[in-house]
Amino acid sequence: MTGQELNLPATPVGLWGLAWRRLCADRVAMVALAVVGLFLLSVALAATGLVAADWEDEVAVNYAPPSFVGPDPALAALAQPQRPAPPNAFDPLAGDIAELRAQLARRGHAAHAAKRTTLPFGADKWGHDIVRKTIKGGETSIVVGLVAAFVAVALGTLFGALSGFYGGLVDDWFNWFYNVFTAIPSILMILTVAAVLQTKGVLTIVLILGLTGWTGPYRLIRAEYIKHKAREYVMAADAIGASGWRKMFVHIFPNVSHVALVQMSILVVGFIKAEVILSFLGFGVPVGVVSWGSMLNEAQNELILGKWWQLTAAASAMAILVTAFSLFADALRDALDPKLK
């Protein structure tokens, strides 16, 4: 066809393509996604040891203040060598003791001078860099939030699919199980599971949060399966002899997966905050493992002494991530809503 323009039909865009277009059009969502991506990148770098691998090194004096505050005058006074006391003429060992004290003072002064008196955001009571400690603590808190949210959504999706698709006695049993979990306040349920496990660690926190957080995804996924199991495409799959598991997870689940994805993004925020609460109450990470919750637990004693920088660093990092994740979750929920055009 010469002289005529060939018009081809536009390629149809699916649900995920439309959702991505809506996300790209939302500037707040893209900024929030960039912030979340930076936090995830810091987690990957910290896990591989490229960043904050030496966070336990005592690079500064105890409670070194931030650089923008300036050195502490009390720390500067301690750095000055002390004048030795005059020897006692009636003590034959007074001279040797004075010399030994002078050598120890010189060594202590040299070790003190080798450490920094200020850091970009201060140091804790052991002289650890707060910036590196915050990055390493973020690795634990974010991994706990992501993995625990995945466990909770996986359980909620499985239980909701079985309950909503089969109905009858299966639905009654899962509803009874759901009512038992929701009848107990969430913090009491978390503390109960923590007391039963009687161990500390990242895996324990993931199990505690994952085993107690599946109720929200279950309720929504069950309602979606009840709605979709009576639709034409499921009846067509039943007519060709598809099994129940195939109809649930090959035919129906792709059409309700956006609900599970949004629930996971919401639970990540809640589980990061829950990890902070568990670590603050003593059910969190063990000694030697740092997280934002353990940093806040240490900072409560430091705040009495006027050392506020560890509390500010951990709280600010958590607030920025939680805010960015919440904004992204809201935008993702709106983008995946099939009722929006």
GROMACS .gro file of N, CA and C in nm, residues 81-165:
model
  255
   81PRO      N    1   4.695   1.516   7.991
   81PRO     CA    2   4.766   1.430   8.086
   81PRO      C    3   4.757   1.487   8.228
   82GLN      N    4   4.736   1.402   8.324
   82GLN     CA    5   4.722   1.442   8.463
   82GLN      C    6   4.859   1.461   8.527
   83ARG      N    7   4.865   1.562   8.612
   83ARG     CA    8   4.991   1.592   8.682
   83ARG      C    9   5.012   1.490   8.792
   84PRO      N   10   5.131   1.422   8.796
   84PRO     CA   11   5.152   1.318   8.897
   84PRO      C   12   5.164   1.378   9.037
   85ALA      N   13   5.119   1.300   9.135
   85ALA     CA   14   5.127   1.344   9.274
   85ALA      C   15   5.270   1.331   9.324
   86PRO      N   16   5.313   1.416   9.419
   86PRO     CA   17   5.450   1.407   9.472
   86PRO      C   18   5.471   1.277   9.546
   87PRO      N   19   5.590   1.216   9.535
   87PRO     CA   20   5.616   1.088   9.602
   87PRO      C   21   5.618   1.102   9.753
   88ASN      N   22   5.585   0.996   9.820
   88ASN     CA   23   5.586   0.990   9.967
   88ASN      C   24   5.724   0.943  10.012
   89ALA      N   25   5.790   1.027  10.093
   89ALA     CA   26   5.928   0.995  10.134
   89ALA      C   27   5.933   0.876  10.227
   90PHE      N   28   5.825   0.845  10.299
   90PHE     CA   29   5.824   0.734  10.395
   90PHE      C   30   5.786   0.601  10.330
   91ASP      N   31   5.752   0.603  10.202
   91ASP     CA   32   5.716   0.479  10.132
   91ASP      C   33   5.828   0.442  10.036
   92PRO      N   34   5.896   0.328  10.059
   92PRO     CA   35   6.009   0.293   9.970
   92PRO      C   36   5.967   0.259   9.828
   93LEU      N   37   5.838   0.222   9.808
   93LEU     CA   38   5.791   0.187   9.674
   93LEU      C   39   5.719   0.304   9.606
   94ALA      N   40   5.724   0.421   9.668
   94ALA     CA   41   5.649   0.534   9.614
   94ALA      C   42   5.702   0.573   9.477
   95GLY      N   43   5.830   0.571   9.458
   95GLY     CA   44   5.887   0.610   9.329
   95GLY      C   45   5.849   0.514   9.218
   96ASP      N   46   5.856   0.381   9.248
   96ASP     CA   47   5.819   0.282   9.147
   96ASP      C   48   5.671   0.292   9.111
   97ILE      N   49   5.587   0.312   9.212
   97ILE     CA   50   5.443   0.325   9.186
   97ILE      C   51   5.413   0.449   9.104
   98ALA      N   52   5.482   0.559   9.135
   98ALA     CA   53   5.460   0.682   9.059
   98ALA      C   54   5.503   0.664   8.913
   99GLU      N   55   5.613   0.595   8.891
   99GLU     CA   56   5.658   0.571   8.754
   99GLU      C   57   5.561   0.482   8.678
  100LEU      N   58   5.511   0.378   8.748
  100LEU     CA   59   5.414   0.289   8.683
  100LEU      C   60   5.286   0.365   8.647
  101ARG      N   61   5.241   0.451   8.738
  101ARG     CA   62   5.122   0.531   8.709
  101ARG      C   63   5.145   0.626   8.593
  102ALA      N   64   5.263   0.681   8.584
  102ALA     CA   65   5.294   0.771   8.474
  102ALA      C   66   5.294   0.698   8.340
  103GLN      N   67   5.349   0.573   8.339
  103GLN     CA   68   5.347   0.496   8.214
  103GLN      C   69   5.204   0.461   8.172
  104LEU      N   70   5.122   0.419   8.271
  104LEU     CA   71   4.983   0.388   8.239
  104LEU      C   72   4.908   0.511   8.190
  105ALA      N   73   4.937   0.626   8.250
  105ALA     CA   74   4.871   0.750   8.206
  105ALA      C   75   4.911   0.786   8.064
  106ARG      N   76   5.042   0.768   8.031
  106ARG     CA   77   5.085   0.799   7.895
  106ARG      C   78   5.021   0.705   7.794
  107ARG      N   79   5.011   0.576   7.829
  107ARG     CA   80   4.946   0.482   7.738
  107ARG      C   81   4.798   0.514   7.721
  108GLY      N   82   4.730   0.542   7.832
  108GLY     CA   83   4.589   0.577   7.822
  108GLY      C   84   4.567   0.706   7.745
  109HIS      N   85   4.658   0.803   7.762
  109HIS     CA   86   4.644   0.927   7.687
  109HIS      C   87   4.667   0.904   7.538
  110ALA      N   88   4.763   0.816   7.505
  110ALA     CA   89   4.788   0.788   7.363
  110ALA      C   90   4.670   0.715   7.301
  111ALA      N   91   4.612   0.617   7.376
  111ALA     CA   92   4.495   0.546   7.322
  111ALA      C   93   4.376   0.640   7.309
  112HIS      N   94   4.359   0.731   7.404
  112HIS     CA   95   4.249   0.826   7.398
  112HIS      C   96   4.268   0.925   7.283
  113ALA      N   97   4.395   0.966   7.261
  113ALA     CA   98   4.420   1.060   7.152
  113ALA      C   99   4.400   0.997   7.016
  114ALA      N  100   4.417   0.861   7.008
  114ALA     CA  101   4.400   0.794   6.879
  114ALA      C  102   4.254   0.787   6.837
  115LYS      N  103   4.163   0.801   6.933
  115LYS     CA  104   4.020   0.798   6.902
  115LYS      C  105   3.969   0.938   6.874
  116ARG      N  106   3.866   0.944   6.791
  116ARG     CA  107   3.810   1.074   6.754
  116ARG      C  108   3.717   1.125   6.863
  117THR      N  109   3.717   1.255   6.880
  117THR     CA  110   3.631   1.316   6.981
  117THR      C  111   3.494   1.357   6.924
  118THR      N  112   3.481   1.358   6.792
  118THR     CA  113   3.353   1.384   6.727
  118THR      C  114   3.338   1.293   6.607
  119LEU      N  115   3.213   1.267   6.571
  119LEU     CA  116   3.179   1.189   6.452
  119LEU      C  117   3.065   1.261   6.381
  120PRO      N  118   3.040   1.228   6.253
  120PRO     CA  119   2.932   1.299   6.180
  120PRO      C  120   2.799   1.301   6.254
  121PHE      N  121   2.763   1.188   6.320
  121PHE     CA  122   2.640   1.188   6.398
  121PHE      C  123   2.662   1.127   6.536
  122GLY      N  124   2.783   1.138   6.587
  122GLY     CA  125   2.811   1.097   6.723
  122GLY      C  126   2.844   0.949   6.736
  123ALA      N  127   2.867   0.908   6.861
  123ALA     CA  128   2.901   0.770   6.894
  123ALA      C  129   2.821   0.726   7.016
  124ASP      N  130   2.811   0.595   7.036
  124ASP     CA  131   2.739   0.544   7.152
  124ASP      C  132   2.835   0.529   7.269
  125LYS      N  133   2.792   0.457   7.373
  125LYS     CA  134   2.874   0.447   7.493
  125LYS      C  135   3.000   0.363   7.472
  126TRP      N  136   3.004   0.285   7.364
  126TRP     CA  137   3.123   0.205   7.335
  126TRP      C  138   3.212   0.271   7.231
  127GLY      N  139   3.173   0.385   7.179
  127GLY     CA  140   3.252   0.451   7.076
  127GLY      C  141   3.221   0.405   6.935
  128HIS      N  142   3.108   0.337   6.914
  128HIS     CA  143   3.069   0.293   6.779
  128HIS      C  144   3.009   0.409   6.702
  129ASP      N  145   3.039   0.414   6.574
  129ASP     CA  146   2.984   0.518   6.487
  129ASP      C  147   2.833   0.499   6.473
  130ILE      N  148   2.757   0.603   6.504
  130ILE     CA  149   2.611   0.593   6.500
  130ILE      C  150   2.560   0.575   6.357
  131VAL      N  151   2.625   0.638   6.259
  131VAL     CA  152   2.580   0.625   6.120
  131VAL      C  153   2.594   0.481   6.073
  132ARG      N  154   2.708   0.421   6.098
  132ARG     CA  155   2.728   0.281   6.058
  132ARG      C  156   2.636   0.188   6.136
  133LYS      N  157   2.617   0.218   6.262
  133LYS     CA  158   2.530   0.135   6.344
  133LYS      C  159   2.385   0.143   6.296
  134THR      N  160   2.342   0.261   6.252
  134THR     CA  161   2.206   0.276   6.201
  134THR      C  162   2.188   0.199   6.071
  135ILE      N  163   2.289   0.202   5.984
  135ILE     CA  164   2.280   0.127   5.858
  135ILE      C  165   2.274  -0.023   5.886
  136LYS      N  166   2.359  -0.071   5.977
  136LYS     CA  167   2.358  -0.214   6.011
  136LYS      C  168   2.229  -0.253   6.082
  137GLY      N  169   2.177  -0.165   6.167
  137GLY     CA  170   2.050  -0.194   6.232
  137GLY      C  171   1.934  -0.197   6.135
  138GLY      N  172   1.942  -0.113   6.031
  138GLY     CA  173   1.838  -0.114   5.929
  138GLY      C  174   1.834  -0.246   5.854
  139GLU      N  175   1.950  -0.310   5.838
  139GLU     CA  176   1.951  -0.441   5.772
  139GLU      C  177   1.863  -0.540   5.848
  140THR      N  178   1.878  -0.546   5.980
  140THR     CA  179   1.798  -0.639   6.060
  140THR      C  180   1.650  -0.603   6.057
  141SER      N  181   1.618  -0.476   6.081
  141SER     CA  182   1.478  -0.435   6.090
  141SER      C  183   1.405  -0.453   5.957
  142ILE      N  184   1.469  -0.414   5.847
  142ILE     CA  185   1.401  -0.424   5.717
  142ILE      C  186   1.386  -0.570   5.674
  143VAL      N  187   1.489  -0.651   5.698
  143VAL     CA  188   1.478  -0.794   5.663
  143VAL      C  189   1.366  -0.859   5.743
  144VAL      N  190   1.358  -0.826   5.872
  144VAL     CA  191   1.249  -0.880   5.955
  144VAL      C  192   1.114  -0.837   5.899
  145GLY      N  193   1.100  -0.710   5.863
  145GLY     CA  194   0.973  -0.662   5.810
  145GLY      C  195   0.934  -0.731   5.680
  146LEU      N  196   1.029  -0.745   5.589
  146LEU     CA  197   0.999  -0.806   5.459
  146LEU      C  198   0.967  -0.954   5.471
  147VAL      N  199   1.052  -1.029   5.542
  147VAL     CA  200   1.032  -1.174   5.551
  147VAL      C  201   0.907  -1.207   5.632
  148ALA      N  202   0.886  -1.137   5.743
  148ALA     CA  203   0.767  -1.162   5.823
  148ALA      C  204   0.640  -1.128   5.746
  149ALA      N  205   0.642  -1.019   5.669
  149ALA     CA  206   0.525  -0.984   5.588
  149ALA      C  207   0.499  -1.090   5.482
  150PHE      N  208   0.606  -1.145   5.422
  150PHE     CA  209   0.588  -1.251   5.322
  150PHE      C  210   0.526  -1.375   5.386
  151VAL      N  211   0.573  -1.411   5.506
  151VAL     CA  212   0.517  -1.528   5.575
  151VAL      C  213   0.370  -1.506   5.608
  152ALA      N  214   0.337  -1.387   5.660
  152ALA     CA  215   0.198  -1.359   5.697
  152ALA      C  216   0.107  -1.358   5.575
  153VAL      N  217   0.151  -1.297   5.464
  153VAL     CA  218   0.068  -1.292   5.344
  153VAL      C  219   0.055  -1.431   5.282
  154ALA      N  220   0.161  -1.510   5.286
  154ALA     CA  221   0.153  -1.646   5.232
  154ALA      C  222   0.052  -1.730   5.310
  155LEU      N  223   0.057  -1.722   5.444
  155LEU     CA  224  -0.040  -1.797   5.524
  155LEU      C  225  -0.182  -1.745   5.502
  156GLY      N  226  -0.198  -1.611   5.502
  156GLY     CA  227  -0.330  -1.555   5.481
  156GLY      C  228  -0.388  -1.589   5.345
  157THR      N  229  -0.302  -1.590   5.242
  157THR     CA  230  -0.348  -1.624   5.108
  157THR      C  231  -0.389  -1.772   5.099
  158LEU      N  232  -0.309  -1.859   5.158
  158LEU     CA  233  -0.341  -2.002   5.156
  158LEU      C  234  -0.470  -2.031   5.231
  159PHE      N  235  -0.481  -1.977   5.352
  159PHE     CA  236  -0.602  -2.002   5.431
  159PHE      C  237  -0.725  -1.938   5.365
  160GLY      N  238  -0.709  -1.816   5.313
  160GLY     CA  239  -0.822  -1.749   5.250
  160GLY      C  240  -0.866  -1.818   5.123
  161ALA      N  241  -0.771  -1.872   5.045
  161ALA     CA  242  -0.807  -1.943   4.923
  161ALA      C  243  -0.884  -2.070   4.955
  162LEU      N  244  -0.837  -2.147   5.053
  162LEU     CA  245  -0.907  -2.270   5.090
  162LEU      C  246  -1.046  -2.240   5.146
  163SER      N  247  -1.054  -2.139   5.232
  163SER     CA  248  -1.183  -2.107   5.295
  163SER      C  249  -1.282  -2.052   5.193
  164GLY      N  250  -1.240  -1.958   5.109
  164GLY     CA  251  -1.332  -1.897   5.016
  164GLY      C  252  -1.370  -1.986   4.900
  165PHE      N  253  -1.281  -2.075   4.857
  165PHE     CA  254  -1.309  -2.157   4.740
  165PHE      C  255  -1.395  -2.278   4.776
   0.00000   0.00000   0.00000
